XYZ file of N, CA and C in Angstrom:
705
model
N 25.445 -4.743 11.485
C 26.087 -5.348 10.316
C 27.545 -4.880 10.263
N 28.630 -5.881 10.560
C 29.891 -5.234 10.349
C 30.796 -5.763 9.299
N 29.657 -5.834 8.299
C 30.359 -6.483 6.491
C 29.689 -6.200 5.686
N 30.378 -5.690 4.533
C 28.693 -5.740 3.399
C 28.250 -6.506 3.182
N 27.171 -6.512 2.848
C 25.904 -7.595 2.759
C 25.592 -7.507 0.803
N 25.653 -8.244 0.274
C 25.200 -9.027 -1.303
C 24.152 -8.739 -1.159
N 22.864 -7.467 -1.573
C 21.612 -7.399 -1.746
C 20.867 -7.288 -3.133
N 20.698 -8.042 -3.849
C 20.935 -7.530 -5.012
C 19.224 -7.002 -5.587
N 18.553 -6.868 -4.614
C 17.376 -6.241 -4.823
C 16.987 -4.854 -4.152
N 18.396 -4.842 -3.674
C 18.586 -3.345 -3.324
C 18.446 -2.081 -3.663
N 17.691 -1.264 -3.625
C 18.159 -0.336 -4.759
C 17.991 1.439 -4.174
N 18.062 2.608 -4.366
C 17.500 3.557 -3.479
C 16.356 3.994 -4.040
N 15.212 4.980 -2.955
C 14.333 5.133 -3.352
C 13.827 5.845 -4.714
N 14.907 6.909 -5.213
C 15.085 7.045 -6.708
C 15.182 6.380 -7.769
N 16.353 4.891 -7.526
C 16.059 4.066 -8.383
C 14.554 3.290 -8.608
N 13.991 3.217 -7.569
C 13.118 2.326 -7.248
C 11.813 3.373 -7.816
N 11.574 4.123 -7.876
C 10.647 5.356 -7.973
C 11.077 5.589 -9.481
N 11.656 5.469 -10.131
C 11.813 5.256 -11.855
C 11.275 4.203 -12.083
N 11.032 3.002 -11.761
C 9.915 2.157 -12.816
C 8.865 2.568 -12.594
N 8.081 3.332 -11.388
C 7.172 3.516 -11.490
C 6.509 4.728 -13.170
N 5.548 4.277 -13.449
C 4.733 4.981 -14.682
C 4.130 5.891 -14.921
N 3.723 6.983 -15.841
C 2.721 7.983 -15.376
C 1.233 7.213 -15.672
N 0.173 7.500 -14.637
C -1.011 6.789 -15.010
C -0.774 5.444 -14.710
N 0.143 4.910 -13.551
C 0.157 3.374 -13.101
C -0.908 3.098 -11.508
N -1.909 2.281 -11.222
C -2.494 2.182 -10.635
C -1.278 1.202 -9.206
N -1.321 1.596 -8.545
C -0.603 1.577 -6.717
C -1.223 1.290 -5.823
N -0.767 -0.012 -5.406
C -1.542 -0.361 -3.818
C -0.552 0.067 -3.032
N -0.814 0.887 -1.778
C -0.063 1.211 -0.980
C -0.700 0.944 0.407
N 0.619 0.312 1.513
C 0.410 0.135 2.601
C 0.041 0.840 3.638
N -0.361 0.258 4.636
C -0.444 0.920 6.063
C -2.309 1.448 6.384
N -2.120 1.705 7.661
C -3.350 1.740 8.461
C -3.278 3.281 9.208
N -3.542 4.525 8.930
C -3.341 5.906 9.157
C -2.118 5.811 8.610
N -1.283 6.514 9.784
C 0.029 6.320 9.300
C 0.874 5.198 9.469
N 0.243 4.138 10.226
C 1.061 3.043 10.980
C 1.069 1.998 9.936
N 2.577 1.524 9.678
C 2.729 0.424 7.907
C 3.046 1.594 6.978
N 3.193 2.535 7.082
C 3.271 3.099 5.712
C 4.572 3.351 5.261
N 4.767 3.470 3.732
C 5.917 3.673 3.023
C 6.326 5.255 2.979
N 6.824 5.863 3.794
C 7.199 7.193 3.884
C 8.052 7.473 2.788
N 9.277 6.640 2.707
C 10.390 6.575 1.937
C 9.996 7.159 0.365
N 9.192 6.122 -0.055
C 9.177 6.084 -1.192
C 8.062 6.823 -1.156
N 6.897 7.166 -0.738
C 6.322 8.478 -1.157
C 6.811 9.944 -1.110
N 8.211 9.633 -0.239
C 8.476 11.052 -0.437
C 9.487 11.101 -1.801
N 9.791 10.003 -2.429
C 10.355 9.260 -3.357
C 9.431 10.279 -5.075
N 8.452 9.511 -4.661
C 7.439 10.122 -5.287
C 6.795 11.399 -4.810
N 7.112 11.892 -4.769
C 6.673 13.580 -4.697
C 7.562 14.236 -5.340
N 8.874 13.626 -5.351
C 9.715 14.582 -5.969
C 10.116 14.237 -7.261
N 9.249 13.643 -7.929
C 9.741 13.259 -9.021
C 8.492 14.103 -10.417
N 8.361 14.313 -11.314
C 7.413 14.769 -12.033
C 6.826 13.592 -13.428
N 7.945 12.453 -13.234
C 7.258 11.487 -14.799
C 6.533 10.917 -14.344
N 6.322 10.132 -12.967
C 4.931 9.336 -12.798
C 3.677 10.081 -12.007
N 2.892 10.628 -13.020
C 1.524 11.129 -11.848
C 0.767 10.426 -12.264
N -0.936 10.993 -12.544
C -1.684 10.392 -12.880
C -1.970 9.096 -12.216
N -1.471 9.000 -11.419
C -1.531 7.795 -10.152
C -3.143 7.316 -9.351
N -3.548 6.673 -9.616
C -4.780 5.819 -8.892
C -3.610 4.833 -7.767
N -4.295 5.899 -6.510
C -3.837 5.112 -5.566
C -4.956 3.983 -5.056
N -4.414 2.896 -4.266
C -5.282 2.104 -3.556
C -4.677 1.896 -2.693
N -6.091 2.499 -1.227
C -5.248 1.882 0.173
C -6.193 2.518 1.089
N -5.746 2.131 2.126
C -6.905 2.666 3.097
C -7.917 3.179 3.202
N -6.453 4.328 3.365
C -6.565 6.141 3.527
C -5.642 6.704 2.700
N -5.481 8.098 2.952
C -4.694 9.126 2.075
C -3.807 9.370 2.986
N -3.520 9.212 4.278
C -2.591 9.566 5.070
C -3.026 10.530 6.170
N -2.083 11.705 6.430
C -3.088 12.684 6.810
C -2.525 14.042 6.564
N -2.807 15.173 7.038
C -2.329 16.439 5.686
C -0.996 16.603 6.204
N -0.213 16.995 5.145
C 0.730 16.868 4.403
C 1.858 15.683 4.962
N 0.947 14.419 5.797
C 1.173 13.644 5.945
C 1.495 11.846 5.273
N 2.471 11.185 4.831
C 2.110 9.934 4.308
C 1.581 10.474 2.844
N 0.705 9.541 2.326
C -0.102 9.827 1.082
C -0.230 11.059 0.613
N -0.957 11.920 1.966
C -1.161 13.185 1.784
C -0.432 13.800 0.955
N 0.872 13.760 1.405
C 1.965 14.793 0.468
C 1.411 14.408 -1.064
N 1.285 13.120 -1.611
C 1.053 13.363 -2.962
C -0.263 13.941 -3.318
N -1.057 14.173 -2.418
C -2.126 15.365 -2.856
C -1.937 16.612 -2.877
N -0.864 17.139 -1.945
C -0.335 18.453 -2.054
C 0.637 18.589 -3.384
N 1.265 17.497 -4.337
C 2.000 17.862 -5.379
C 1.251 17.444 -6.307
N -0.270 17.203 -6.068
C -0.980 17.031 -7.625
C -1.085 15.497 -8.416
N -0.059 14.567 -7.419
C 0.630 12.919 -8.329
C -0.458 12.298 -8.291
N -1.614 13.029 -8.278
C -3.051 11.714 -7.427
C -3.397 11.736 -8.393
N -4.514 10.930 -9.562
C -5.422 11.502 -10.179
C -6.815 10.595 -9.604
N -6.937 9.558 -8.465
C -7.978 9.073 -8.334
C -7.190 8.205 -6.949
N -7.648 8.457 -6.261
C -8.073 7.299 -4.803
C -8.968 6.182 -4.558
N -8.643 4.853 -4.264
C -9.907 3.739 -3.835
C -9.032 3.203 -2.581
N -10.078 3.693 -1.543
C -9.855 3.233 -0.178
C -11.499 3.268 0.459
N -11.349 3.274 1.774
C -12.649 2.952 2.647
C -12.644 4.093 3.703
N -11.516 5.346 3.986
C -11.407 6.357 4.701
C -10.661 7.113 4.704
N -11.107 8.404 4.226
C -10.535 9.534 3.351
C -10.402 10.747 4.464
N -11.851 10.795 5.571
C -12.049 11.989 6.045
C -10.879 12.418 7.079
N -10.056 11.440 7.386
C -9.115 12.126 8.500
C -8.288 12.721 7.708
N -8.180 13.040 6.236
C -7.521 14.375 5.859
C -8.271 15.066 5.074
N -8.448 16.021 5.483
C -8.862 17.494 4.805
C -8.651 17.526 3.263
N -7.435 17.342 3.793
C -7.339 17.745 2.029
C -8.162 17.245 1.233
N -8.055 15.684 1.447
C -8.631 14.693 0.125
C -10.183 15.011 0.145
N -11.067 15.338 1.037
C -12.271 16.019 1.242
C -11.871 17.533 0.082
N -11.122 18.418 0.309
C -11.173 19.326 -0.611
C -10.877 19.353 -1.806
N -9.826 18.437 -2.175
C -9.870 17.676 -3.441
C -11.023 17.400 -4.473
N -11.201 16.276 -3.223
C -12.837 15.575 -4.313
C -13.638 16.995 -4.530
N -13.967 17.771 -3.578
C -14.947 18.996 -3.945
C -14.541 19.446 -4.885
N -13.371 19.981 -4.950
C -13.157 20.593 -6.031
C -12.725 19.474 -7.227
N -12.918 18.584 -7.702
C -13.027 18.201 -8.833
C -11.406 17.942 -9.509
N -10.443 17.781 -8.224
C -9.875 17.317 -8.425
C -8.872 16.262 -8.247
N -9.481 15.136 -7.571
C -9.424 14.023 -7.155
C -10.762 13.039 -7.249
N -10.184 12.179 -8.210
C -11.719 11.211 -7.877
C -11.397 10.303 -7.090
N -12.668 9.699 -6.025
C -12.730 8.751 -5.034
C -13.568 7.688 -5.110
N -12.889 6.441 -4.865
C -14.164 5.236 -5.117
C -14.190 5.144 -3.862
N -15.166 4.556 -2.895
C -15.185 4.437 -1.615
C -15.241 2.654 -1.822
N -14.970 2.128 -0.705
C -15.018 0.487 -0.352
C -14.981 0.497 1.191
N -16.136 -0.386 1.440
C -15.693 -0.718 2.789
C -14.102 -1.442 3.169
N -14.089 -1.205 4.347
C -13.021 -1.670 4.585
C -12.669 -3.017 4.727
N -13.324 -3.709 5.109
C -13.075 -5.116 5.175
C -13.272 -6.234 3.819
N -13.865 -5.204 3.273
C -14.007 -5.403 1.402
C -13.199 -5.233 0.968
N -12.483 -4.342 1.214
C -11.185 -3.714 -0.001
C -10.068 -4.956 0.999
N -9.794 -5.259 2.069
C -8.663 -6.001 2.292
C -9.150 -7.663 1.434
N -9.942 -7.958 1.588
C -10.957 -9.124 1.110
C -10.371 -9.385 -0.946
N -11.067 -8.669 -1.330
C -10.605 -8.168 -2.814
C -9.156 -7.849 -3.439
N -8.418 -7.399 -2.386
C -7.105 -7.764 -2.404
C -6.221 -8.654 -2.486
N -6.634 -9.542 -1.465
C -6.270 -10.736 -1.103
C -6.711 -11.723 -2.063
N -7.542 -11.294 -2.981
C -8.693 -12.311 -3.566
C -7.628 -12.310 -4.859
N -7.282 -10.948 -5.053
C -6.067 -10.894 -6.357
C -4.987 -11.080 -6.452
N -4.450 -11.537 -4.779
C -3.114 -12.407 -4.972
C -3.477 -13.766 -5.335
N -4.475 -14.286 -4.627
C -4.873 -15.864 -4.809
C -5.084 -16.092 -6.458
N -5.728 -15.488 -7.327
C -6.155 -15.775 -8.129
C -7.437 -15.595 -8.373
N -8.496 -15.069 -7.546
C -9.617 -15.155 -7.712
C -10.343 -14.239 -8.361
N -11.223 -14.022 -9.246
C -11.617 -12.958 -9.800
C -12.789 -12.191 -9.201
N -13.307 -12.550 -8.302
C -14.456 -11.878 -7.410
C -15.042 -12.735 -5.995
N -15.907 -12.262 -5.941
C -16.711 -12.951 -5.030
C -17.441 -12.313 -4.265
N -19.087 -12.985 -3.580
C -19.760 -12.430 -3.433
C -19.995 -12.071 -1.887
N -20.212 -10.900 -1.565
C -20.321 -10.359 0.137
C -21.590 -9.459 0.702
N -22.030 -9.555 1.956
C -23.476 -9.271 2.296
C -22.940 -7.281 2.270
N -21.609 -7.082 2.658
C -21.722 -6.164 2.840
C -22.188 -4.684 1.956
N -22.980 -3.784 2.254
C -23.396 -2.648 1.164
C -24.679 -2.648 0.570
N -25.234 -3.837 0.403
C -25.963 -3.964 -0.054
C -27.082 -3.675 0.604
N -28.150 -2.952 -0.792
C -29.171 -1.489 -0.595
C -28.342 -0.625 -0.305
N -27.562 -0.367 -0.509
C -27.196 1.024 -0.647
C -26.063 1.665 -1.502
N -25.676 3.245 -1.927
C -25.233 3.601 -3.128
C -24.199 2.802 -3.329
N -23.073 2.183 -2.781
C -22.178 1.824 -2.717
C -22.366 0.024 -3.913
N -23.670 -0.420 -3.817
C -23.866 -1.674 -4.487
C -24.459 -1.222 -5.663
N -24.903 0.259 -6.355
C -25.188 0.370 -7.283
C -24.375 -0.038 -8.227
N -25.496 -0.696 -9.694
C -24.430 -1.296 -10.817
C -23.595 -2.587 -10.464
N -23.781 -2.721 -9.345
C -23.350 -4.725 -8.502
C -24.119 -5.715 -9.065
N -23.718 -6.587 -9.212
C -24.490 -7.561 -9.956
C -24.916 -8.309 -8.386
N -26.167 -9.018 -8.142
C -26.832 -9.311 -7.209
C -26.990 -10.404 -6.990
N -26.759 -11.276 -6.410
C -27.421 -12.549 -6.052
C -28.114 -13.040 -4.763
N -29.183 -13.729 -4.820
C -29.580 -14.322 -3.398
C -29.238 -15.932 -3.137
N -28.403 -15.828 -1.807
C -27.773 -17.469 -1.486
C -28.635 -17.528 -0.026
N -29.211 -18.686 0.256
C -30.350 -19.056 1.493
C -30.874 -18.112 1.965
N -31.335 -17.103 1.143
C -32.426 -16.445 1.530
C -31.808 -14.618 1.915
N -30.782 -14.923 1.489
C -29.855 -13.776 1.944
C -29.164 -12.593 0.615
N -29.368 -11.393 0.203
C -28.996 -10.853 -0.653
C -27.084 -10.544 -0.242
N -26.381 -10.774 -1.310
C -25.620 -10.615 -1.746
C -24.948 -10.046 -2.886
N -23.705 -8.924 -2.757
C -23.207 -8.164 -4.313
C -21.569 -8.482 -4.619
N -21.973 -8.881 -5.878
C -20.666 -9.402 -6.422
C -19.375 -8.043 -6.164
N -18.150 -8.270 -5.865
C -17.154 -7.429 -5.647
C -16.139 -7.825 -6.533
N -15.752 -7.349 -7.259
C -14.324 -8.343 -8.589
C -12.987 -7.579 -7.349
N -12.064 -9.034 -8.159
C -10.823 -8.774 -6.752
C -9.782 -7.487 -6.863
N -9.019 -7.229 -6.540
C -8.434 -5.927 -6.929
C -6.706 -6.527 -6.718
N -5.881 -5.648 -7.899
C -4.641 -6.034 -8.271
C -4.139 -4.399 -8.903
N -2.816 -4.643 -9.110
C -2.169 -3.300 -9.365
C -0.977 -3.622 -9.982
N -0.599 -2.599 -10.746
C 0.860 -2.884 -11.622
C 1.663 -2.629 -10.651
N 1.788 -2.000 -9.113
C 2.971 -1.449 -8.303
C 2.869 -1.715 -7.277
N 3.079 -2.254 -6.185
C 2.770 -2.140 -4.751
C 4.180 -1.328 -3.735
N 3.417 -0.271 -2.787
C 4.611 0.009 -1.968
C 3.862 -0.296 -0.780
N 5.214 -1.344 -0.113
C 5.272 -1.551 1.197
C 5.743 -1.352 2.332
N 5.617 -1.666 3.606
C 6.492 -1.193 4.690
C 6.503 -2.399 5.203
N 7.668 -2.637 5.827
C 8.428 -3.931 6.608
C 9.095 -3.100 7.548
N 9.084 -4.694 8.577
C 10.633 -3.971 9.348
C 11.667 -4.224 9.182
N 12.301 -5.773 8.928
C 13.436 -6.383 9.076
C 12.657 -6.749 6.897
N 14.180 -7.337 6.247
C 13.970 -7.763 5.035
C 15.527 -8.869 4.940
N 15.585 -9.977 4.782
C 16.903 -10.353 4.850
C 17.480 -10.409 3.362
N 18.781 -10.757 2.699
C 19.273 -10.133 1.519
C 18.448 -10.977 0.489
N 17.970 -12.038 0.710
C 16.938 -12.391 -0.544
C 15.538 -11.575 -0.484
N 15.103 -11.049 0.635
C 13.813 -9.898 0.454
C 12.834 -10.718 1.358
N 12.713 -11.876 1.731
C 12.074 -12.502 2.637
C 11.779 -11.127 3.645
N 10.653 -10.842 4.369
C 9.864 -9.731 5.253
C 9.347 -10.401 6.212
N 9.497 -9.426 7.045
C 8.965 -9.894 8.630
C 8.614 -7.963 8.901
N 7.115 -8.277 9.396
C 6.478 -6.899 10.384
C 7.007 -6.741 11.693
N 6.240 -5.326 11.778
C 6.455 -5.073 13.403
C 4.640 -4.271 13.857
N 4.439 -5.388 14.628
C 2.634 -5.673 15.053
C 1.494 -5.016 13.968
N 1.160 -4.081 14.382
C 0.305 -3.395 13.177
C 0.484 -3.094 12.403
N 1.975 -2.778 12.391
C 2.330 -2.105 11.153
C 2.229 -2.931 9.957
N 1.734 -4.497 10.012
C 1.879 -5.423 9.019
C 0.401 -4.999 8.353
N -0.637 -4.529 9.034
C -2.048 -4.340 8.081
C -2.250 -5.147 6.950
N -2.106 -4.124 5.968
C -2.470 -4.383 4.488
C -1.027 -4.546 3.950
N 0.080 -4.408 4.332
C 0.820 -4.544 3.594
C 1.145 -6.345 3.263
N 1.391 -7.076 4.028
C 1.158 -8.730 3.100
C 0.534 -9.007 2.079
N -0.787 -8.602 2.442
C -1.660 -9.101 0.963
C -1.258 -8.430 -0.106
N -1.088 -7.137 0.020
C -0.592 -6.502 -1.314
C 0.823 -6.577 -1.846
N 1.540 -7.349 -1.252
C 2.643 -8.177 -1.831
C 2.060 -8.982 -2.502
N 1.099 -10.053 -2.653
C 0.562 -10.867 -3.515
C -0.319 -10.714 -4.560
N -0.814 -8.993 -4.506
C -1.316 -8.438 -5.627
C -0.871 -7.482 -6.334
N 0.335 -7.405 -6.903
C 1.042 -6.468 -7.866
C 1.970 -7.190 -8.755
N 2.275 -6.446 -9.984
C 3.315 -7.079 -10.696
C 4.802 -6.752 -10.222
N 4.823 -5.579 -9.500
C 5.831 -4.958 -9.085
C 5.603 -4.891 -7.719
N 6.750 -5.252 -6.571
C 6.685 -5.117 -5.106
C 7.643 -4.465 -4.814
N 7.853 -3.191 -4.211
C 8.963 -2.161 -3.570
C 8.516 -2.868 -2.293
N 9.810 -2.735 -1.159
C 9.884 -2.987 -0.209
C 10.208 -2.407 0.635
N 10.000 -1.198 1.430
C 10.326 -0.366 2.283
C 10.850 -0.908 3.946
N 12.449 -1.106 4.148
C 12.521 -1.607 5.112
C 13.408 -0.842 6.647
N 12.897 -1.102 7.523
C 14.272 -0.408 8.495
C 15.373 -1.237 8.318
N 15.706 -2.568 8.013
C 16.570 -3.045 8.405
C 16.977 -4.515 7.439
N 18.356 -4.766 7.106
C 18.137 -5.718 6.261
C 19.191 -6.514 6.896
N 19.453 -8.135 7.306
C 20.247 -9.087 7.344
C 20.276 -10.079 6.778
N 21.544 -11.000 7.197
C 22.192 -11.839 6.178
C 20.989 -12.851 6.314
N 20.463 -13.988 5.552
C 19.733 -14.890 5.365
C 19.834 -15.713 6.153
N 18.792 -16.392 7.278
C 19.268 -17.085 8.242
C 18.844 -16.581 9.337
N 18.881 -15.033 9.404
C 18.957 -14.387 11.017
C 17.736 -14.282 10.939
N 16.913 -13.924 10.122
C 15.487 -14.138 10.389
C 14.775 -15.007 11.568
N 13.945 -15.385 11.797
C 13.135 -16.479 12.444
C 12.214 -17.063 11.547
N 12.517 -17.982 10.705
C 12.042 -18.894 9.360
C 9.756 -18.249 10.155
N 9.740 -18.958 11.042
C 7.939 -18.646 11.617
C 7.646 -17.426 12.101
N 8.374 -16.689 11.840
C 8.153 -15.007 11.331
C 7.998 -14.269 10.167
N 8.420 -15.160 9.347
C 8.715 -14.713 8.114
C 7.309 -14.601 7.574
N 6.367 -13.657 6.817
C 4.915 -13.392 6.382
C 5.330 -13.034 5.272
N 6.093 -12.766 4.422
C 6.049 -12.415 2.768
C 7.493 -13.278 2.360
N 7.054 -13.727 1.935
C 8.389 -14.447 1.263
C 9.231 -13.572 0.031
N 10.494 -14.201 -0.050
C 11.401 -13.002 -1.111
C 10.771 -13.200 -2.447
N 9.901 -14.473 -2.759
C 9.490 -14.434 -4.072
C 8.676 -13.317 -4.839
N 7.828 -12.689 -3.759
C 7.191 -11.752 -4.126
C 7.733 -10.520 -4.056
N 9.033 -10.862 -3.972
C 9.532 -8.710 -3.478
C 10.004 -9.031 -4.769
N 10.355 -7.503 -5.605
C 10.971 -7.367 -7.023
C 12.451 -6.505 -6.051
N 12.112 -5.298 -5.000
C 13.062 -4.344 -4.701
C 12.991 -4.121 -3.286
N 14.038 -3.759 -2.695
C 14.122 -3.568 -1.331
C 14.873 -2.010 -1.399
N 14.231 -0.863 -0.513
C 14.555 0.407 0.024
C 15.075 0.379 1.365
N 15.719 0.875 1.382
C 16.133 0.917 2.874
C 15.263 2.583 3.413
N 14.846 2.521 4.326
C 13.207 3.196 5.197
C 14.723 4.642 5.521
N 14.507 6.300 5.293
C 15.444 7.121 5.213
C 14.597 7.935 6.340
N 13.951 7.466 7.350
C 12.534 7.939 8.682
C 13.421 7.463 9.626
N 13.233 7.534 10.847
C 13.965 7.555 12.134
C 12.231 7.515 13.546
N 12.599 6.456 14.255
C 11.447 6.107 14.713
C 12.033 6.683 16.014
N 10.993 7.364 16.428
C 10.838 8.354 18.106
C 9.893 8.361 18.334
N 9.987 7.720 19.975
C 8.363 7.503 20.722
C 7.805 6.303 19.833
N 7.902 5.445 19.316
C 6.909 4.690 18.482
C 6.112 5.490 17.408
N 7.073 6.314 17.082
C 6.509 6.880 15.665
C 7.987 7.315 14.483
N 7.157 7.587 13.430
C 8.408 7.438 12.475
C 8.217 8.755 12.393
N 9.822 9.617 11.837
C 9.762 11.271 11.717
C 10.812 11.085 10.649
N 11.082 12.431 10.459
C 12.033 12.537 9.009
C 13.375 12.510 9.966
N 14.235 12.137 9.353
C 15.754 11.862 10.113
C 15.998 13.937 9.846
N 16.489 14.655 10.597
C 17.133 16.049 10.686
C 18.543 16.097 10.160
């Protein structure tokens, strides 16, 4: 970029980390660590007005990794994802009684997500059923087949990871790293946008484009530095 660029959904991860609420429920991106919003969770760690945080997403990251970090500063007060155990911590957490965890399969929780950008308020799936996970599910049988109702899932905040964002907020991924983060652009009232890289409108590739700017509220610029195909803290 050798001009400034008009972004006006720009903002830094401090600004962007003040609307968040204390006690606001958060879908957050990514698949381990791959998609995830580093930026702005480290955004949030350092801040003390929004805890009480019900995250939703995967995983927790891994220790004092991603998510993780906000279990090491306490910002958690409840997790709903589908895989917790690759960090320690959140296992010592829940033991000790201080973190609660809803579990969801995984292909449920992306399902239910998606279901709350569309509009949908539930719907019914074979998966879980007979077991603890469908307790308190309301039940139905369709051709002979048991099925448990799942209601869709939505959030007052979403943080995402992108790679490229052009100055209206239009998003484009980079391979996996897209996971969960699309759909949960379509289920929040609020969309942060965590990006490496932002250009003028146009440079995009229009059939690349997977989130449109309508759904971004804010764009971060990503303050991580990628080595080897992994992201690290810039030194």
């Amino acid at each position: 970029m050798d001009h400034v660029l008009d972004i006006p959904k720009l903002r830094t991860p401090e600004e962007a980390v003040s609307l968040i609420k204390d006690g606001d429920s958060i879908l957050v991106g990514g698949f381990g660590l791959c998609g995830t919003p580093f930026t702005m969770i480290d955004a949030i760690a350092e801040q003390d007005e929004a805890r009480n945080l019900t995250v939703i997403s995967n995983n927790l990251g891994e220790p004092g990794k991603g998510l993780g970090k906000l279990l090491l500063t306490g910002h958690l007060k409840k997790a709903v994802g589908s895989y917790f155990t690759t960090n320690r911590d959140a296992v010592k957490a829940w033991k000790n009684g201080e973190l609660e965890i809803e579990l969801i399969p995984q292909g449920t929780i992306a399902e239910a997500v998606r279901a709350g950008g569309a509009g949908i308020a539930g719907f019914y799936i074979k998966t879980a059923v007979g077991t603890k996970l469908a307790e308190g599910k309301e039940e139905r049988v369709f051709n002979g087949e048991r099925y448990i109702l799942v209601e869709a899932i939505r959030a007052r905040v979403a943080l995402i990871k992108a790679l490229k964002a052009d100055t209206l907020g239009n998003l484009v991924y980079s391979r996996t790293a897209r996971n969960f983060n699309p759909m949960m652009a379509t289920a929040a009232d609020l969309v942060i946008a965590e990006v490496d890289e932002i250009v003028e409108v146009g440079e995009l590739d229009a059939e690349s484009i997977v989130t449109p700017h309508i759904y971004v509220d804010v764009v971060v610029m990503n303050r991580y530095e990628k080595r080897g195909g992994v992201y690290v803290e810039k030194q």
